[in-house]
Short mmCIF file of C-alpha atoms in Angstrom, two decimals:
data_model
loop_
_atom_site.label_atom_id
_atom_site.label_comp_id
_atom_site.label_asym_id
_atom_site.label_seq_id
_atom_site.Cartn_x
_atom_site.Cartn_y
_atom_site.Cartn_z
CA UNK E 25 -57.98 26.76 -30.98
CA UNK E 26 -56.88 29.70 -33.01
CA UNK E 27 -54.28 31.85 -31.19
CA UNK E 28 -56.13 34.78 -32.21
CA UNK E 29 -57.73 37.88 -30.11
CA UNK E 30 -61.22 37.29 -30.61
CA UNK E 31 -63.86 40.18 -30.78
CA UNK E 32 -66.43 38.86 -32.27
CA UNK E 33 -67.24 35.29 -32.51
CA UNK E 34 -70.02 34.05 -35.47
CA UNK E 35 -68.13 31.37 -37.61
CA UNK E 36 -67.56 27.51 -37.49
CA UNK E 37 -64.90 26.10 -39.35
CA UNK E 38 -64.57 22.39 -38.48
CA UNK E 39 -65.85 22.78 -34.91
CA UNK E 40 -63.23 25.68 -34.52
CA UNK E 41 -64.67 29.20 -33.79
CA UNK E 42 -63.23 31.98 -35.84
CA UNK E 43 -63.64 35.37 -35.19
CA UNK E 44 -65.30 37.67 -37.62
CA UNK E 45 -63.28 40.44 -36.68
CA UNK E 46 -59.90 39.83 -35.08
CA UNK E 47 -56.16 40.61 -34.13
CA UNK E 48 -53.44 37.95 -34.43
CA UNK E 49 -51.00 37.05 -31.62
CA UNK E 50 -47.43 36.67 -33.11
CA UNK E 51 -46.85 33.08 -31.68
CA UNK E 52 -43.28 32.04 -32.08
CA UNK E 53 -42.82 30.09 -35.92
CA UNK E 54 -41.25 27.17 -33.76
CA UNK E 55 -44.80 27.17 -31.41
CA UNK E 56 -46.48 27.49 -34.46
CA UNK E 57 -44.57 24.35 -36.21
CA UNK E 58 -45.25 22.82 -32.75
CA UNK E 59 -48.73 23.08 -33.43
CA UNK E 60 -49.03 21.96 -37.33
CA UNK E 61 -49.81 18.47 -38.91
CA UNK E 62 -46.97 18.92 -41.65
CA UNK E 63 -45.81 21.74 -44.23
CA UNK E 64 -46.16 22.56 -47.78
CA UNK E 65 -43.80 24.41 -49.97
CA UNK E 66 -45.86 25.36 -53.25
CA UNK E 67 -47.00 27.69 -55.68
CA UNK E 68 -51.40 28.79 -55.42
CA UNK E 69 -53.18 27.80 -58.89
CA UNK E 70 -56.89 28.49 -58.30
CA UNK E 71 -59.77 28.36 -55.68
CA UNK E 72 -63.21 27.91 -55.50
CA UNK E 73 -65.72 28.55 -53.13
CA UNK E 74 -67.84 25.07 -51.95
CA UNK E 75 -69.90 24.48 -48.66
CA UNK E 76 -69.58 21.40 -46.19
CA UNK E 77 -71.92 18.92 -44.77
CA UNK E 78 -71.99 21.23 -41.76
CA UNK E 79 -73.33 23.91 -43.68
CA UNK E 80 -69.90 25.65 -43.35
CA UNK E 81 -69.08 28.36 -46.80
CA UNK E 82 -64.95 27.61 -47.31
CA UNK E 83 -62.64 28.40 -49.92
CA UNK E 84 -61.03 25.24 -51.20
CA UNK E 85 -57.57 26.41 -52.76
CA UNK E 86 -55.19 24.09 -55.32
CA UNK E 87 -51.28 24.33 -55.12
CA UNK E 88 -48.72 23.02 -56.97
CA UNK E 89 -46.25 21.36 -54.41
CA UNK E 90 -42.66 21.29 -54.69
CA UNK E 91 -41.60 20.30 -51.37
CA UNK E 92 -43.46 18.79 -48.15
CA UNK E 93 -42.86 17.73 -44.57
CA UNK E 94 -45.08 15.67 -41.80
CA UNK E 95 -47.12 14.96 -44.22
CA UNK E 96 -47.33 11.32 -45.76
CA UNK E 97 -47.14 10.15 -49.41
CA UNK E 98 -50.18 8.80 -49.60
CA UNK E 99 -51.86 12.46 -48.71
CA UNK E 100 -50.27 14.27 -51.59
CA UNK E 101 -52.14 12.00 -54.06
CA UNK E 102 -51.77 14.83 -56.60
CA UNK E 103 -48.85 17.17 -56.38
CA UNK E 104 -50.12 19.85 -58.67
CA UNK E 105 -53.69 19.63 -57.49
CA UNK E 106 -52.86 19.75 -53.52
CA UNK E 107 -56.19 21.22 -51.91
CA UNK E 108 -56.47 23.51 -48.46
CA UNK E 109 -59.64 24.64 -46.89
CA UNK E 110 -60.06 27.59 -45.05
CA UNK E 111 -63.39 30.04 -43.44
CA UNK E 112 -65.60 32.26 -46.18
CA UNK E 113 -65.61 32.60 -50.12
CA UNK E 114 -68.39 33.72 -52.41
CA UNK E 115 -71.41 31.23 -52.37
CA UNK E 116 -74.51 31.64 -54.43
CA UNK E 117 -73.68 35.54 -54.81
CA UNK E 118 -73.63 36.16 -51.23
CA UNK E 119 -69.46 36.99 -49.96
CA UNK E 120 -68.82 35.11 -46.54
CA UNK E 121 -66.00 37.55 -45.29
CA UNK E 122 -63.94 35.87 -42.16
CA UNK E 123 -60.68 37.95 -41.18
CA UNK E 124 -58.08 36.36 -40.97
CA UNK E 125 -58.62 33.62 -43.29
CA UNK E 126 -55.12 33.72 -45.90
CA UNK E 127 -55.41 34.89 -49.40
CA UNK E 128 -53.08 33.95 -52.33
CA UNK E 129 -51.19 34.82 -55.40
CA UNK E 130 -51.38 32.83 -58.70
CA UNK E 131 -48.04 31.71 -59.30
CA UNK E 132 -46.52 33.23 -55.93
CA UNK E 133 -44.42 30.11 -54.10
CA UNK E 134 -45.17 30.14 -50.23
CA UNK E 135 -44.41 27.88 -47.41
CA UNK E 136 -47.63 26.68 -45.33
CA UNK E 137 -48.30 25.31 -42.10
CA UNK E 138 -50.71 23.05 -42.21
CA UNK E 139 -53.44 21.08 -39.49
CA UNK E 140 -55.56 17.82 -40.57
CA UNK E 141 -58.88 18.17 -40.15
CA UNK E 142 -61.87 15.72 -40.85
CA UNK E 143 -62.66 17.81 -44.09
CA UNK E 144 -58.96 17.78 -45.12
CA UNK E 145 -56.26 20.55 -44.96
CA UNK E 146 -56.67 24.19 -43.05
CA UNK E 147 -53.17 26.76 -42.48
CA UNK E 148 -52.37 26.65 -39.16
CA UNK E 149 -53.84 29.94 -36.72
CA UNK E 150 -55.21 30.28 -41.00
CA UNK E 151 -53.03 33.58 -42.32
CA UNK E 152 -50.33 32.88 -39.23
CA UNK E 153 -49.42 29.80 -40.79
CA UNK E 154 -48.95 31.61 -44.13
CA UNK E 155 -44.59 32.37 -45.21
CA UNK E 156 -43.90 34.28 -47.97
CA UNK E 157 -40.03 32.87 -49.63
CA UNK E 158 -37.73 35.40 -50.20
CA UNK E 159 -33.83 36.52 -50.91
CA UNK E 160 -31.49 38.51 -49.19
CA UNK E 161 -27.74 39.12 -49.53
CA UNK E 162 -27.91 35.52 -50.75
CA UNK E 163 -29.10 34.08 -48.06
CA UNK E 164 -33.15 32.57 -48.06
CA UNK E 165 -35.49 33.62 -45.62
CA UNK E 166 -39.25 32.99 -44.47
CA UNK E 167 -41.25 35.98 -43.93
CA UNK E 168 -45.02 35.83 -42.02
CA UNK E 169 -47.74 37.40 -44.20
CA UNK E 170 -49.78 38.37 -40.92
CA UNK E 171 -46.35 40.04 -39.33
CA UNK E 172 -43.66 40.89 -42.37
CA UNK E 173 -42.13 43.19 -40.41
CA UNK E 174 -41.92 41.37 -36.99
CA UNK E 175 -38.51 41.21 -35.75
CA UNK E 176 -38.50 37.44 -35.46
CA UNK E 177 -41.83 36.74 -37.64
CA UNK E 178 -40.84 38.61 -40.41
CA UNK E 179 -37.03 37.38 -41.13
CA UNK E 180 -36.67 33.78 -40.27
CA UNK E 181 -33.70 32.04 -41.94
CA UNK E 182 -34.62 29.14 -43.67
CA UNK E 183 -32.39 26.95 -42.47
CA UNK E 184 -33.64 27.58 -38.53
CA UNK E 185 -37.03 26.94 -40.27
CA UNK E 186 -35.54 23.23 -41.37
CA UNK E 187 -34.14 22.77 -38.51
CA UNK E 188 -37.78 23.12 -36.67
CA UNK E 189 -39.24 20.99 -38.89
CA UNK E 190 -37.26 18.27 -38.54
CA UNK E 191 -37.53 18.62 -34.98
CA UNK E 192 -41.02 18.01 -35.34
CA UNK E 193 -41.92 16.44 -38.20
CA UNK E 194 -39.13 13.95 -38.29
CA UNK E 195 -37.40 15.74 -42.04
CA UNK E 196 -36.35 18.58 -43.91
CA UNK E 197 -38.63 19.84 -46.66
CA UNK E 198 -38.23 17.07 -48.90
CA UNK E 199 -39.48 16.80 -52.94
CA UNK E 200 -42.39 15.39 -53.64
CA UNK E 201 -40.79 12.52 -56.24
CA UNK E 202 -44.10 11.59 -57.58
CA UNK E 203 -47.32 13.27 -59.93
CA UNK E 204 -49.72 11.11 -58.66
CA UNK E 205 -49.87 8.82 -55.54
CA UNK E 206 -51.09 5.05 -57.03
CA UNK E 207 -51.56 2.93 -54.27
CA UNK E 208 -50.88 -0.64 -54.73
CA UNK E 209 -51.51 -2.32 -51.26
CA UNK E 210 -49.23 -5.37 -50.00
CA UNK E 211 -48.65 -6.98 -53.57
CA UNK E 212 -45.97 -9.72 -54.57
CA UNK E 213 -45.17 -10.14 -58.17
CA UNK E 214 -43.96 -13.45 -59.69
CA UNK E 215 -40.55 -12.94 -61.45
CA UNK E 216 -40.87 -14.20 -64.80
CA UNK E 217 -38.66 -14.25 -68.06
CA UNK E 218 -41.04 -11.63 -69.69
CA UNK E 219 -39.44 -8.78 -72.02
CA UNK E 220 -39.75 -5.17 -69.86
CA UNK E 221 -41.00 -1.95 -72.24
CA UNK E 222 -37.11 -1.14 -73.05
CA UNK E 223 -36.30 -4.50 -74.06
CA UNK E 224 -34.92 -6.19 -71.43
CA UNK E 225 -35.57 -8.78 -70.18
CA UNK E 226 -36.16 -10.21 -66.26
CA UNK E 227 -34.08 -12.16 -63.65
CA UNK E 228 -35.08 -15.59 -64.55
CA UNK E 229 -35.58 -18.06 -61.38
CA UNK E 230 -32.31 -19.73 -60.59
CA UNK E 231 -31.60 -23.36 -61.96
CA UNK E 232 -31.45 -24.19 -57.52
CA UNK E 233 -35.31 -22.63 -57.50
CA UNK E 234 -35.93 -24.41 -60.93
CA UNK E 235 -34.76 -27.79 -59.76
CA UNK E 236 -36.69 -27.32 -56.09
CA UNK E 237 -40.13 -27.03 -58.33
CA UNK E 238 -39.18 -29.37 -60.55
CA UNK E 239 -38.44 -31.86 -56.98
CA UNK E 240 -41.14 -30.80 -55.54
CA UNK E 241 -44.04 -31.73 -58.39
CA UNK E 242 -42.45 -35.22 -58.72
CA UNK E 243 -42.10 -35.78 -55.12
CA UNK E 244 -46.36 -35.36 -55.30
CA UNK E 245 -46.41 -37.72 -58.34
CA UNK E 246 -44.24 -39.93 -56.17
CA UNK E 247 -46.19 -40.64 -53.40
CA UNK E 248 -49.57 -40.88 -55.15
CA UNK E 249 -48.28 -43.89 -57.57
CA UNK E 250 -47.12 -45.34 -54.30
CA UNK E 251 -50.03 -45.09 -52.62
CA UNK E 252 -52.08 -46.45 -55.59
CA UNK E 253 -49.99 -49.31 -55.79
CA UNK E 254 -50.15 -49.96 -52.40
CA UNK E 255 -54.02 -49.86 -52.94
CA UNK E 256 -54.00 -52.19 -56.20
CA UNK E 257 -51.85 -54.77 -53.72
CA UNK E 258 -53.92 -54.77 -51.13
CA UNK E 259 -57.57 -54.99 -52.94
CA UNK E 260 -55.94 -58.29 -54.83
CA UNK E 261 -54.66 -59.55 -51.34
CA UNK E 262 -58.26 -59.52 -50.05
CA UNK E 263 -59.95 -61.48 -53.47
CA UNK E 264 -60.61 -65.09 -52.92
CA UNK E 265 -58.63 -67.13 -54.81
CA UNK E 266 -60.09 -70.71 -56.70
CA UNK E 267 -58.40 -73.58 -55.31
CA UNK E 268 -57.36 -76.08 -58.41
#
């Protein structure tokens, strides 16, 4: 549930009621990390507005991701087209306003909480789980778009906000080291003495594995001559013979 101070309550997101008008709690950014799937540090591209299955108007916004945490490889199948839903957007000319859903910046780098849902990706508490990145006296620091100005909210040093989510989602903010997640299931490739792209060429089998093979087909060939010949013996045992 939302950790928000509901007055009126009229939208659905996911089976989660949102409030159409509504006052955030400032939850501590460690409860708050507590409460998230994983984290996202990326820049906004673009949005547009869909609506689900349930009949549900969201915004579905793409970011560019730089860094991540909790969440698995597999999930970021496209760094720079990383998609979050979250309540209202403009659908068929009508505006579906929900307060405190988050809005972005194109270009603007932020840090987001995120919670899985059956749909996909939603910000945590939505604008709570929003940080802002910046710089002071050299030192980098989180900053809450719902509370910039909180004493704890607003000025969290990024390293305290590592150290959380490593606590609790087992890493640092690590890059994401690849454009597009291929996945290739449980595979095993046969090493063969085929030229690579820049020319070189592949471990060959050992002459040890070589000779095994090698051992191994005759051994075959071996015992099926042997037991044709025992075959050809024994039919020509068993034909009557002429006496002279």
């Amino acid at each position: 549930m939302f950790r928000l101070n509901k007055l009126v309550s009229s939208f659905v997101l996911f089976g989660i009621v949102v409030a159409n008008a509504a006052t955030f709690i400032p939850l501590s950014f460690e409860q708050q990390v507590n409460e998230s799937y994983g984290v996202i540090k990326g820049s906004y591209i673009s949005s547009v507005s869909k609506k689900l299955p349930t009949g549900e108007v969201v915004t579905e916004s793409i970011f560019r991701v730089t860094e991540f945490s909790g969440i698995k490889n597999h999930e970021i199948i496209n760094k720079n087209n990383f998609k979050i839903l979250h309540p209202g957007g403009r659908w068929q000319g009508v505006m579906y306003h929900v307060d405190g859903s988050p809005s972005f910046e194109p270009e603007k780098e932020v840090v987001l909480l995120l919670t899985k849902t059956a749909h996909g990706f939603v910000p945590t508490n939505l604008a709570l789980g929003k940080y802002e990145i910046y710089k002071s006296a050299g030192v980098d620091y989180l900053r809450s778009s719902v509370f910039p100005n909180h004493a704890r909210l607003g000025k969290i040093k990024l390293d305290v906000a590592l150290n959380s989510f490593k606590k609790y989602f087992g890493s640092n903010l690590q890059p994401v080291n690849h454009d597009k997640f291929v996945y290739k299931g449980n595979v095993q490739e046969t090493i063969a003495n085929t030229p690579l792209a820049d020319g070189q060429n592949r471990t060959p089998a050992s002459n040890d594995e070589l000779d095994k093979e090698d051992f191994g087909d005759l051994g075959i060939l071996a015992v099926v001559v042997i037991f044709a010949l025992l075959g050809f013996f024994s039919a020509y045992s068993m034909r009557p013979h002429r006496k002279k």
